[in-house]
Every structure is written in structure tokens, then in C-alpha cells.
XYZ file of C-alpha atoms in Angstrom:
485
model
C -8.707 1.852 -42.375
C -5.120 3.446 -43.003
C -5.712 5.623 -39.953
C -6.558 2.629 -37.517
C -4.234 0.925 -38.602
C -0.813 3.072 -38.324
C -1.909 4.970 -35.790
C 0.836 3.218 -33.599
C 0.555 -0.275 -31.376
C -2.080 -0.397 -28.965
C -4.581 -2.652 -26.926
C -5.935 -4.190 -30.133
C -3.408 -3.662 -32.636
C 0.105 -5.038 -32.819
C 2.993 -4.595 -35.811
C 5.675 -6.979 -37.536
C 8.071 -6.020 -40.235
C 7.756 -10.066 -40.914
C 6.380 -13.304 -40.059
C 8.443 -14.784 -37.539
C 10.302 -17.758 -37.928
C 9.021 -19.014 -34.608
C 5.421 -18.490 -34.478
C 5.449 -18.354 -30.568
C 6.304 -14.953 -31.081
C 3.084 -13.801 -32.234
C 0.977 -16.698 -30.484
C 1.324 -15.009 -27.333
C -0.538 -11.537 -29.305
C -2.767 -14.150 -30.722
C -4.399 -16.012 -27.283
C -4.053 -12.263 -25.624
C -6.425 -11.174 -28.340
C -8.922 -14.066 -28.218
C -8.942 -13.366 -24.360
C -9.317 -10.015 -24.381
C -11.703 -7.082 -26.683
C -10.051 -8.788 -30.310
C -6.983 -7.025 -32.191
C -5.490 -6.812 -35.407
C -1.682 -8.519 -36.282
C -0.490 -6.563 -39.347
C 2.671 -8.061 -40.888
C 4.907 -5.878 -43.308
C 4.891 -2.569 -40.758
C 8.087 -1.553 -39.255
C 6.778 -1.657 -35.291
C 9.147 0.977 -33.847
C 8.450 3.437 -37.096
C 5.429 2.391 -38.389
C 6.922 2.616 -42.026
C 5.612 0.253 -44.158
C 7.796 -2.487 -45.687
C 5.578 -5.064 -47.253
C 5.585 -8.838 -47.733
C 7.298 -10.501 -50.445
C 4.850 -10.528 -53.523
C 5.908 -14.398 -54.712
C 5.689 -15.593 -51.365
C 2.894 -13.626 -49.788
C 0.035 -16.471 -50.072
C 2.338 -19.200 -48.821
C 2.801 -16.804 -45.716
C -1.036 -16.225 -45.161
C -1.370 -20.289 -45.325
C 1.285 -20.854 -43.026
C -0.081 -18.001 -40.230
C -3.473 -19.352 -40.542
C -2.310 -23.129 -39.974
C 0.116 -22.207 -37.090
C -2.948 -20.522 -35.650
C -4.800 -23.115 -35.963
C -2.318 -25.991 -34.385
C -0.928 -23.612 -31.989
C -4.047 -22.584 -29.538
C -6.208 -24.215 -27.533
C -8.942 -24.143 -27.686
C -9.088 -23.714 -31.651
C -9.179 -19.636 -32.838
C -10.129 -18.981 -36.006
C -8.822 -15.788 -37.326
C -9.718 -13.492 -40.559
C -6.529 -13.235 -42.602
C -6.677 -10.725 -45.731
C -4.356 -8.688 -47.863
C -4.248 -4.834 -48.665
C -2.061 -2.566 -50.574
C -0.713 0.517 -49.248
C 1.691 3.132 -51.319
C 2.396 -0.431 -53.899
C 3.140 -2.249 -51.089
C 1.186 -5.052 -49.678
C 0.989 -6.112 -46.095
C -0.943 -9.103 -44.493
C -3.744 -8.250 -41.900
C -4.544 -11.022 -39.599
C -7.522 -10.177 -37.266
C -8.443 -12.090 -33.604
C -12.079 -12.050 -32.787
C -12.913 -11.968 -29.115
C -13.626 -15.487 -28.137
C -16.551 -17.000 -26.530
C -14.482 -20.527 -25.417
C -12.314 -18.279 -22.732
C -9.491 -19.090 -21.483
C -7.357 -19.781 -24.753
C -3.644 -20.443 -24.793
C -0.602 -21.626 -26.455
C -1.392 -25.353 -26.838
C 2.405 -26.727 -25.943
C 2.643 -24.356 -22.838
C -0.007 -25.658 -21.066
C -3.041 -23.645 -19.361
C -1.415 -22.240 -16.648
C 1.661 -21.164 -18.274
C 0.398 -20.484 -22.173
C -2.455 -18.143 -21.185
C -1.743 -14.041 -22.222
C -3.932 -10.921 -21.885
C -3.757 -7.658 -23.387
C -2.422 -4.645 -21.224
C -1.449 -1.536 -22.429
C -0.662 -2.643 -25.712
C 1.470 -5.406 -24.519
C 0.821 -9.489 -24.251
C 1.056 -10.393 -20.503
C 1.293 -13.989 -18.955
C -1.760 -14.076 -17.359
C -1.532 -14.123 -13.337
C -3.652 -16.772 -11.354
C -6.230 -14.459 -10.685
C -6.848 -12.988 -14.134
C -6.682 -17.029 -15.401
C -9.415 -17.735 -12.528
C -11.587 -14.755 -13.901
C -11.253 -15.992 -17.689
C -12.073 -19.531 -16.593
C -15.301 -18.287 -14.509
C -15.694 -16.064 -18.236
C -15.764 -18.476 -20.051
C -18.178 -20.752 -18.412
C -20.494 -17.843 -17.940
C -20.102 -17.964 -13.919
C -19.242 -15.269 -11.534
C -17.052 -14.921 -8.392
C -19.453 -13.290 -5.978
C -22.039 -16.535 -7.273
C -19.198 -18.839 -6.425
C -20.174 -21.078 -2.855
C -17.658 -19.969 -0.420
C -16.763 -22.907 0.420
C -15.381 -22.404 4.628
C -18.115 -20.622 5.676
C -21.086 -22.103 7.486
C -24.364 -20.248 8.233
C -27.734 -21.307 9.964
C -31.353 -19.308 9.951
C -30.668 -16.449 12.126
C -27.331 -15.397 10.374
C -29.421 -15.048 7.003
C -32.323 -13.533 9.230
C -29.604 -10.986 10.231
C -27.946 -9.701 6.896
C -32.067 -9.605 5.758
C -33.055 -6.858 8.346
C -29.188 -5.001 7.718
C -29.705 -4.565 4.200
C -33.576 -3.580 4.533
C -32.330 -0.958 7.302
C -29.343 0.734 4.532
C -32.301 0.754 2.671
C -34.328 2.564 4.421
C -31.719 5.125 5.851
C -30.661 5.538 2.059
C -34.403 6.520 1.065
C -35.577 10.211 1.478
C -39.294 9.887 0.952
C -41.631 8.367 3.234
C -43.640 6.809 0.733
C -40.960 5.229 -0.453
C -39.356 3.956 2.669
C -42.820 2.066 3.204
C -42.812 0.454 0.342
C -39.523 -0.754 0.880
C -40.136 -4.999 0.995
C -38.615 -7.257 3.440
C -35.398 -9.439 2.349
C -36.150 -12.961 2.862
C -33.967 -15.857 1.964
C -35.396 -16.713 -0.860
C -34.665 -13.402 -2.200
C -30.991 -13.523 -1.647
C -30.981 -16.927 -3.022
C -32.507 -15.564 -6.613
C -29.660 -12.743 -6.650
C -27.110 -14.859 -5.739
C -25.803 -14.325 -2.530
C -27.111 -17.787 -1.447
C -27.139 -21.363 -3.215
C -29.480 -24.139 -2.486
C -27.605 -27.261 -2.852
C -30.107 -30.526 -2.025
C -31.870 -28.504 0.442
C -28.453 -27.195 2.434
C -28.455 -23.676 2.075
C -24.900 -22.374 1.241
C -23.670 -18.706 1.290
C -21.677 -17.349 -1.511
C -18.539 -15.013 -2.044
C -21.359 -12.169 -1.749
C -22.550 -13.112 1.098
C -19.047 -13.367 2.795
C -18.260 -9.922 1.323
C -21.388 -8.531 2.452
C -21.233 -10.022 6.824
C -17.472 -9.324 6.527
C -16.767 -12.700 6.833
C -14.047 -13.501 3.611
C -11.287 -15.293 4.565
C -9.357 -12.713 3.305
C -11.701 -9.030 3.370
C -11.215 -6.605 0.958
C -10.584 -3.048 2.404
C -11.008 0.498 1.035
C -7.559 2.708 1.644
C -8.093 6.630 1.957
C -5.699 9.157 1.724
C -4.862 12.839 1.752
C -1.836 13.980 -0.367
C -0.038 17.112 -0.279
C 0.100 18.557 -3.949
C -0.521 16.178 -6.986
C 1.599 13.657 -6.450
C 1.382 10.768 -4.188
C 4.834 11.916 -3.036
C 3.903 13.267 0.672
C 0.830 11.771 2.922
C -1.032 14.371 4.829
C -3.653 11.749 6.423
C -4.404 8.514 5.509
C -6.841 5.400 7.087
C -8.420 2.010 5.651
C -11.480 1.090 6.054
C -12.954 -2.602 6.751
C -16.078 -5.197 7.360
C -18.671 -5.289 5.167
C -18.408 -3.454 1.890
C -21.556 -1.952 2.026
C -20.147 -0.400 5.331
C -17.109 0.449 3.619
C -18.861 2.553 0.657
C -20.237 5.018 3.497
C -17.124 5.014 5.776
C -15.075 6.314 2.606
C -17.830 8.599 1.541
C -17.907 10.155 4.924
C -14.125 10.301 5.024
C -13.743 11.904 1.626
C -16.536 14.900 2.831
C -14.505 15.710 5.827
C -11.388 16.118 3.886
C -12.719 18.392 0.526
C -13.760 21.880 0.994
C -17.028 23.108 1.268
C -18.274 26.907 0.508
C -22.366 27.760 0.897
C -25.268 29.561 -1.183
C -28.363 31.362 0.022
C -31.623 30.096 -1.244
C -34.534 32.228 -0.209
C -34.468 32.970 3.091
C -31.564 30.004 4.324
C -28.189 29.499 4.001
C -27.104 26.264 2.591
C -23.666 24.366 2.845
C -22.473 23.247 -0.430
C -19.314 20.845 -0.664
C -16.915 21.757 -3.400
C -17.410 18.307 -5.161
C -20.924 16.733 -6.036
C -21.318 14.625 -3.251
C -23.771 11.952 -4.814
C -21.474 11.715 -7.767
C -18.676 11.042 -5.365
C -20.397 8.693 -3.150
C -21.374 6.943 -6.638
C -17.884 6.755 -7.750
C -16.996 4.730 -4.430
C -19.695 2.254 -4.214
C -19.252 1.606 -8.554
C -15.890 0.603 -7.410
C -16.911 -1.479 -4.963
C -19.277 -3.075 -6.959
C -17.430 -3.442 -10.289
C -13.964 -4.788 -8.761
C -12.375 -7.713 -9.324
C -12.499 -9.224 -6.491
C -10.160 -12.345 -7.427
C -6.986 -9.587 -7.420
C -5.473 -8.875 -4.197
C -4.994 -5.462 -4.219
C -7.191 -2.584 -2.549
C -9.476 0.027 -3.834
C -8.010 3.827 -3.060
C -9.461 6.752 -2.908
C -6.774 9.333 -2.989
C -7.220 13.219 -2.318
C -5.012 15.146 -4.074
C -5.064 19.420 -4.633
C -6.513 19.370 -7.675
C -8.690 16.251 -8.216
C -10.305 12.841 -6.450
C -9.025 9.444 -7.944
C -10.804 6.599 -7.175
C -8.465 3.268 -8.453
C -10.415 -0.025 -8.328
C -8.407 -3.373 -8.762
C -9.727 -5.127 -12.099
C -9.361 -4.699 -15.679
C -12.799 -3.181 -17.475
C -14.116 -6.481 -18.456
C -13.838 -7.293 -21.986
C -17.229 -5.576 -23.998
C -16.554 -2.982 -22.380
C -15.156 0.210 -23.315
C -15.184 3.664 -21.934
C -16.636 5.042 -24.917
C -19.378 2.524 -24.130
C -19.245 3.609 -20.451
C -20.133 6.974 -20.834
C -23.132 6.359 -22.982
C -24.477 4.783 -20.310
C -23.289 1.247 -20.827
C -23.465 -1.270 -18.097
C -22.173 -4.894 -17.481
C -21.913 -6.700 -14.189
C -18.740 -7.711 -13.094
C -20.857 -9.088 -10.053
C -24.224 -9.472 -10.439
C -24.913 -10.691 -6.261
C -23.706 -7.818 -4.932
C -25.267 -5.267 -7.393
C -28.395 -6.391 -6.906
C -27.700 -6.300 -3.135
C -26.835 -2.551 -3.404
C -29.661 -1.790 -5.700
C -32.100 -2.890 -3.277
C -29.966 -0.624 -0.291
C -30.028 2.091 -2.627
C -26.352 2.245 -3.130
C -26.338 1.978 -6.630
C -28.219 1.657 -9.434
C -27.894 -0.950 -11.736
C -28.504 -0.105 -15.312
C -25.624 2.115 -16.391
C -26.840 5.443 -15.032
C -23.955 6.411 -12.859
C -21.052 7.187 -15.309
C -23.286 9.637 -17.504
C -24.731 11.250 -14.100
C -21.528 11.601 -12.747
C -20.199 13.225 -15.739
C -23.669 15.663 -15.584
C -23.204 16.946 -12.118
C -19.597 17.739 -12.793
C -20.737 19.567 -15.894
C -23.463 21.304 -13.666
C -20.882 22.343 -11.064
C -18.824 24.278 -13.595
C -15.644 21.430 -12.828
C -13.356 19.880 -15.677
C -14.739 16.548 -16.969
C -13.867 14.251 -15.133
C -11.612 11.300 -16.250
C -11.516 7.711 -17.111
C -8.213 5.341 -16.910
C -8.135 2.077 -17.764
C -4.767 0.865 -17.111
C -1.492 -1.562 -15.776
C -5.171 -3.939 -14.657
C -6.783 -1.752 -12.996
C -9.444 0.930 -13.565
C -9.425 4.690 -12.243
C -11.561 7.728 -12.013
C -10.608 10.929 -11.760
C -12.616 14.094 -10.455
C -11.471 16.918 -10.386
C -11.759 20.254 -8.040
C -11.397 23.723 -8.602
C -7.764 24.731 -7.938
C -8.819 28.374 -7.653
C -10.406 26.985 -4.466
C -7.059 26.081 -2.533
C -5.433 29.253 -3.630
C -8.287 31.009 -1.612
C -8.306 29.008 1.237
C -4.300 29.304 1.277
C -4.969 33.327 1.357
C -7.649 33.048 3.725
C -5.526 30.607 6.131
C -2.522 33.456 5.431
C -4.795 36.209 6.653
C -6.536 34.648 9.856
C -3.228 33.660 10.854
C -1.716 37.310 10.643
C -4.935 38.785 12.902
C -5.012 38.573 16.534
C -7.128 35.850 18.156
C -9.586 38.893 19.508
C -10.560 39.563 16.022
C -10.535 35.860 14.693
C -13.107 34.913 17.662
C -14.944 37.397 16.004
C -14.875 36.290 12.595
C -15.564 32.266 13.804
C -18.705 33.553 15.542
C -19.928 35.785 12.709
C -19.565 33.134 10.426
C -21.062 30.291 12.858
C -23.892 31.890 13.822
C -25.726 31.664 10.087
C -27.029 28.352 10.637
C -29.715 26.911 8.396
C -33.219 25.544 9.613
C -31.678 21.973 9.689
C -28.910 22.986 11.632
C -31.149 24.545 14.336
C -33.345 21.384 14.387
C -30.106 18.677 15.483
C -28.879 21.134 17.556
C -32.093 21.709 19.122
C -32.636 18.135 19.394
C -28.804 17.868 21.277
C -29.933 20.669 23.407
C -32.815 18.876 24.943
C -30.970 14.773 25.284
C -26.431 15.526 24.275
C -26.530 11.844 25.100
C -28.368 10.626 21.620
C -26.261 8.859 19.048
C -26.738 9.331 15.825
C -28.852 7.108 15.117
C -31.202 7.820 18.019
C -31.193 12.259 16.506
C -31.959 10.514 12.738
C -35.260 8.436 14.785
C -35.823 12.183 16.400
C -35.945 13.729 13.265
C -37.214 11.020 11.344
C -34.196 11.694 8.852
C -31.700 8.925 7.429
C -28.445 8.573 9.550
C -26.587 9.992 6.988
C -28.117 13.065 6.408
C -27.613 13.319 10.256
C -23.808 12.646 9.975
C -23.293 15.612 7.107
C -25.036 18.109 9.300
C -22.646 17.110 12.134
C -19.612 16.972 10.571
C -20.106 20.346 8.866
C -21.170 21.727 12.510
C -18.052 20.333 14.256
C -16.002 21.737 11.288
C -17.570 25.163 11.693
C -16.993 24.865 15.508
C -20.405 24.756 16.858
C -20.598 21.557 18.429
C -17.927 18.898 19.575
C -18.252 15.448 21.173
C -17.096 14.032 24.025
C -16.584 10.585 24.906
C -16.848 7.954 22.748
C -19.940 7.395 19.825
C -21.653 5.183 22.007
C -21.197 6.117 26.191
C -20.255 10.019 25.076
C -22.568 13.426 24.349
C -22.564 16.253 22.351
C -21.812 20.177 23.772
C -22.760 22.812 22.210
C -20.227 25.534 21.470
C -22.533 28.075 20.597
C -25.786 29.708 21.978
C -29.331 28.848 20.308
């Protein structure tokens, strides 16, 4: 108990050498508590050196009374907290604890709602912005934002008919096995009503906040912002783009944009050479579509995904929600933030629902020899941090020194030796290019009768390795080959 409790302030614990004479001072600590994971007030600790300095022993039940009862008159609605005693080194000191309550939001009676509501972050009580006060008032009614009817948006059959036969087609591209893709059901609307991404209201069907994020059609769309930094820092930009529309579009545009900037190295197994990307790619295409998923989508801001030289970070805007922890996370702990759109990306394969994706993620690092990655929760937001092998950049840097310093006879040379090792898929898309350069890529993955983005890696590792480039636009252009089959 002595070790949690002087182990410094924190997120759920908060010092005073004495009870203040205005109790606003530690109301604020109070309703930030109640809204938040719980805390601990201990009175009779020095805050700045933690030395302990005890109440007065004649007075010290008095004080208890008169915490309790400004508790009690001061918050709205009503918190009930546990107060109790305990000695330490002769000294006693007063340990008033704030359960998490179920009644969210609560605040500081004579300030109002607006005004009088606090949250815990970073070990410091916050005035709660509008949309954290919005997200504790949907909380505490035990509603959610993406189940909320968006209210300017109309829709009739064949707009429902159309986000149906979208999502069943992600589906489908996102499933390897045949068996599975068939039995893949169809979306209906009835469907989309039971998860939440439409509401029947006296036979008017109305679309929600999922829906709007899922056609692209919020008022104001989220985006996902990418970016390449030189070094560690986010001091100089080598590259950077945003990504828009729907989100489930947006979880594959980043993915794809995060492959074509991280290195990749290969392996032979058996008899064929295959590509491996310095990063496990599931884990990272995980890490982007749990942040679109879990976000709070009432803040503002942006989720990034930010390349760096030694790691990934992924940042998505929302606090973790309150019963839950990271410890909790990373046993495989799961609770949704917004239950439309995970059940949306559950059935398109996106995601999975029940907690899996932290302690996989975690696994294929492990597998791939990488440091573990890491978990922020912090300033209201929530980051994730993967890291890459830095012994990787200092050989590409030597590599990049050397090919520079040989003539361009000899580096032809070296390009074709190395392009020429192609593996049995690569010979298949480029024998399918060979006989139609027109196809898209959705027209090679029908060919093939692959999903489009298994079709994508193989051509954005070919174009990197120089073997085939295109020209023209996606749709009216066609593919040349750069090398002989």
C-alpha cells in the first residue's frame, strides 16, 4: 500500500500536505476521478517531495467529516467516496478514494455542466473540452457516437443497396481461401440495422454516424495523415500525404503507403525466393485499421502514421476509454469504443473483434526478432509504436554509398542480377501483363483469382525492383515490362 501510494502523483493518485480551505481545490481531482478509471486523494503528503507530514491528531475526524460532506454537496450528480485513516512512520494521513462512476458526466455542482466537468490526463485535472463532455454524456447513458442518427444525411434503397455489395466485395478481396470467400453472406439492410449503422425510426430508415463514416459522407470526414521523417524526430519531412473517403478505404490506402516506404529484404524457401518486408505487415496493417476503429471520433484531430528511422508510430485521437488499461490491452482485452463500425470491419475482414490484435501484434514482433513494441497513452490521445531494426538503415546507407561510387556499367549489372530472381507469383502477374498491359488491378486479381491486394504488393515490390512501370493513369494507362520473361 506504502509503495502505491508514494510512488509520486499520477493518473489515479493525487497529494495534499492539507485539506484546503476552499474545497474547489480538490473538487476538480474529485469529478476528474469519478469521470475517469477512479484515484486516490491522500491528505498529509508533501506533493512536490512526497514527505509525509500528517494531519493534526485532535482534529483529524472533524477533517474526514468535513471532506466527506463537501463531497457530498459539492458534485453533481452525488459521489460517494471511501474515506479512511492510516499511519505511516507515527504519522497519520487521510486517504480519500473516488470510485469510477456509473452516472457519467459528474461535475462541480455551482459551476455548472459545461464549465464544472474535469478529466484525468497525465496526472493532472483538465476542464473537460466539448468533445470529451459529449463522449461522457453518450458514457453515461450507455450510447455510442457511430449509433448516433446523423441527423443531415438522407438515404433511399439503392444507397444502402450500394454500401451492402462494397462491404461484401472488401470482404471477399480480404479472404484468401475459396471456401471461405463462398461462404461469405450477403449484407442486407437489416443487417446493418442490427450493428448499428442504420436506425429504424417509425418505419423511416435513418443512417447513422457509421454509416456516414463508412460512404464518406460526414459533414466533416475524418482523414488518415502519413508521413516520412528524416531521423527520429518529427523535425524534417521527407514525404508526406493524407488520405480520405471512406475509412475502410483509408485503412488500405495507409497500409499500402506505409509498405512502399519501409524496407524490405527476402528469404529462400525451397526452391523460391520470397520478398519479406522489414516490418510484419499484418501486424502493421492491424495497427492502422485498430486505430481507425477505436478513435474517438467526437475529437477533431487526425490519425498519423509517422515513419521514422527507427520505428512506426501510429497516434489515434481519443483517450483509452475508461476500463481500460494497457496492462489489460495486452492480455488481450477488448472494449468497443464503436461498436457499428467494428462489426462493419469484422465482417470485411479488417479486424477482428475480440481483443486478438494487441497480443498478435506483440507475437509477430517477437517472431521477427524486433524490440517490443510500445504503448502510449497520453496528452488524449493513444499511440503505438513499432519498431525496426536500425542495423537495417546502416546497411542500406552502405549499400546506397557503394552503388553510388560504381559506374553505371556495373550497377546495370547488379539491378539485373538482382531482378531477375523472381518468384513463381511474380512470373504469373507479369505473365498475365505480358499477354493484356491494359488490365487494372482489379481486372489481373479476377485473372488470377487473387484478392486485389495481394495483387498491389506484388506490383509495388516489382516497380521498386525495376521490373515493371506504368504508364498512364490507373484506369486509361498499361503496364511495360522492363525486363525479359
Amino acid at each position: 500500500m506504502k509503495n502505491k501510494l508514494f510512488s509520486g502523483e499520477s493518473i489515479n493518485i493525487e497529494y495534499k500536505v492539507e485539506m484546503p480551505k476552499k474545497s474547489e481545490k480538490y473538487m476538480k481531482t474529485v469529478v476528474a476521478f469519478a469521470n475517469g478509471r477512479g484515484g486516490r486523494i491522500v491528505f498529509g503528503v508533501d506533493d512536490k517531495t512526497l514527505n509525509i507530514v500528517g494531519m493534526n491528531p485532535d482534529t483529524i475526524f472533524q477533517t474526514m467529516d468535513a471532506i466527506t460532506n463537501a463531497i457530498s454537496d459539492s458534485c453533481e450528480p452525488k459521489i460517494y467516496p471511501d474515506v479512511t485513516l492510516q499511519s505511516i512512520d507515527d504519522k497519520t494521513i487521510i486517504v480519500v478514494e473516488i470510485h469510477p462512476g456509473p452516472m457519467r458526466p459528474y461535475y462541480i455542482k455551482n459551476k455548472g455542466l459545461v464549465d464544472g466537468t474535469y478529466v484525468r490526463v497525465a496526472g493532472t485535472s483538465r476542464h473537460a473540452e466539448g468533445y470529451m463532455l459529449k463522449e461522457l454524456i453518450l458514457e453515461g447513458q450507455n450510447r455510442y457516437f457511430d449509433n448516433e442518427p446523423c441527423e443531415y444525411l438522407e438515404i433511399n434503397e439503392d444507397d444502402i443497396k450500394d454500401l451492402c455489395d462494397k462491404m461484401k466485395k472488401i470482404a471477399i478481396e480480404n479472404t484468401w481461401n475459396d471456401e471461405e470467400k463462398a461462404a461469405i453472406r450477403d449484407v442486407t439492410k437489416n443487417i446493418l440495422i442490427t450493428w448499428g449503422i442504420l436506425k429504424e425510426d417509425n418505419g423511416k430508415i435513418i443512417p447513422t454516424n457509421a454509416y456516414a463514416l463508412l460512404t464518406g459522407k460526414m459533414q466533416i470526414q475524418p482523414t488518415i495523415q502519413c508521413a516520412v521523417f528524416k531521423g527520429k524526430t518529427r523535425a524534417y519531412f521527407v514525404d508526406r500525404r493524407e488520405f480520405s473517403g471512406p475509412i475502410q478505404d483509408q485503412v488500405q490506402l495507409a497500409f499500402q503507403y506505409v509498405l512502399e516506404k519501409i524496407n524490405m529484404g527476402m528469404q529462400i524457401k525451397g526452391i523460391y525466393r520470397q520478398d519479406v518486408y522489414e516490418l510484419p505487415i499484418n501486424s502493421v496493417r492491424e495497427l492502422i485499421a485498430n486505430a481507425v476503429a477505436h478513435r474517438n471520433y467526437l475529437e477533431p484531430g487526425n490519425i498519423q502514421v509517422a515513419i521514422f528511422d527507427d520505428r512506426l508510430e501510429v497516434t489515434s485521437p481519443g483517450m483509452l476509454l475508461n476500463t481500460v488499461s494497457i496492462k489489460k490491452m495486452i492480455e488481450g482485452y477488448s472494449r468497443l469504443r464503436n461498436p457499428a463500425i467494428a462489426n462493419a470491419f469484422a465482417y470485411m475482414k479488417i479486424i477482428e473483434k475480440w481483443g486478438t490484435g494487441i497480443p498478435r501484434i506483440l507475437r509477430e514482433c517477437k517472431e521477427y526478432g524486433l524490440k517490443k513494441p510500445e504503448l502510449i497513452d497520453f496528452d488524449g490521445d493513444f499511440r503505438v509504436n513499432m519498431y525496426r531494426r536500425e542495423e537495417k538503415s546502416k546497411t542500406t546507407q552502405t549499400t546506397t554509398q557503394i552503388t553510388t561510387q560504381t559506374t553505371t556499367q556495373t550497377t546495370t549489372q547488379i539491378t539485373t542480377q538482382t531482378t531477375i530472381k523472381l518468384t513463381k507469383n511474380d512470373h504469373e502477374i507479369l505473365q498475365v501483363i505480358q499477354n493484356n498491359p491494359a488490365l487494372s488491378q482489379k481486372e489481373i486479381a479476377m485473372e488470377l483469382g487473387w484478392t486485389v491486394d495481394r495483387v498491389k504488393y506484388y506490383l509495388n515490390k516489382m516497380k521498386k525492383q525495376e521490373a515493371i512501370r506504368r504508364i498512364g493513369s490507373s484506369h486509361k494507362g498499361y503496364w511495360e515490362l522492363l525486363i525479359k520473361l
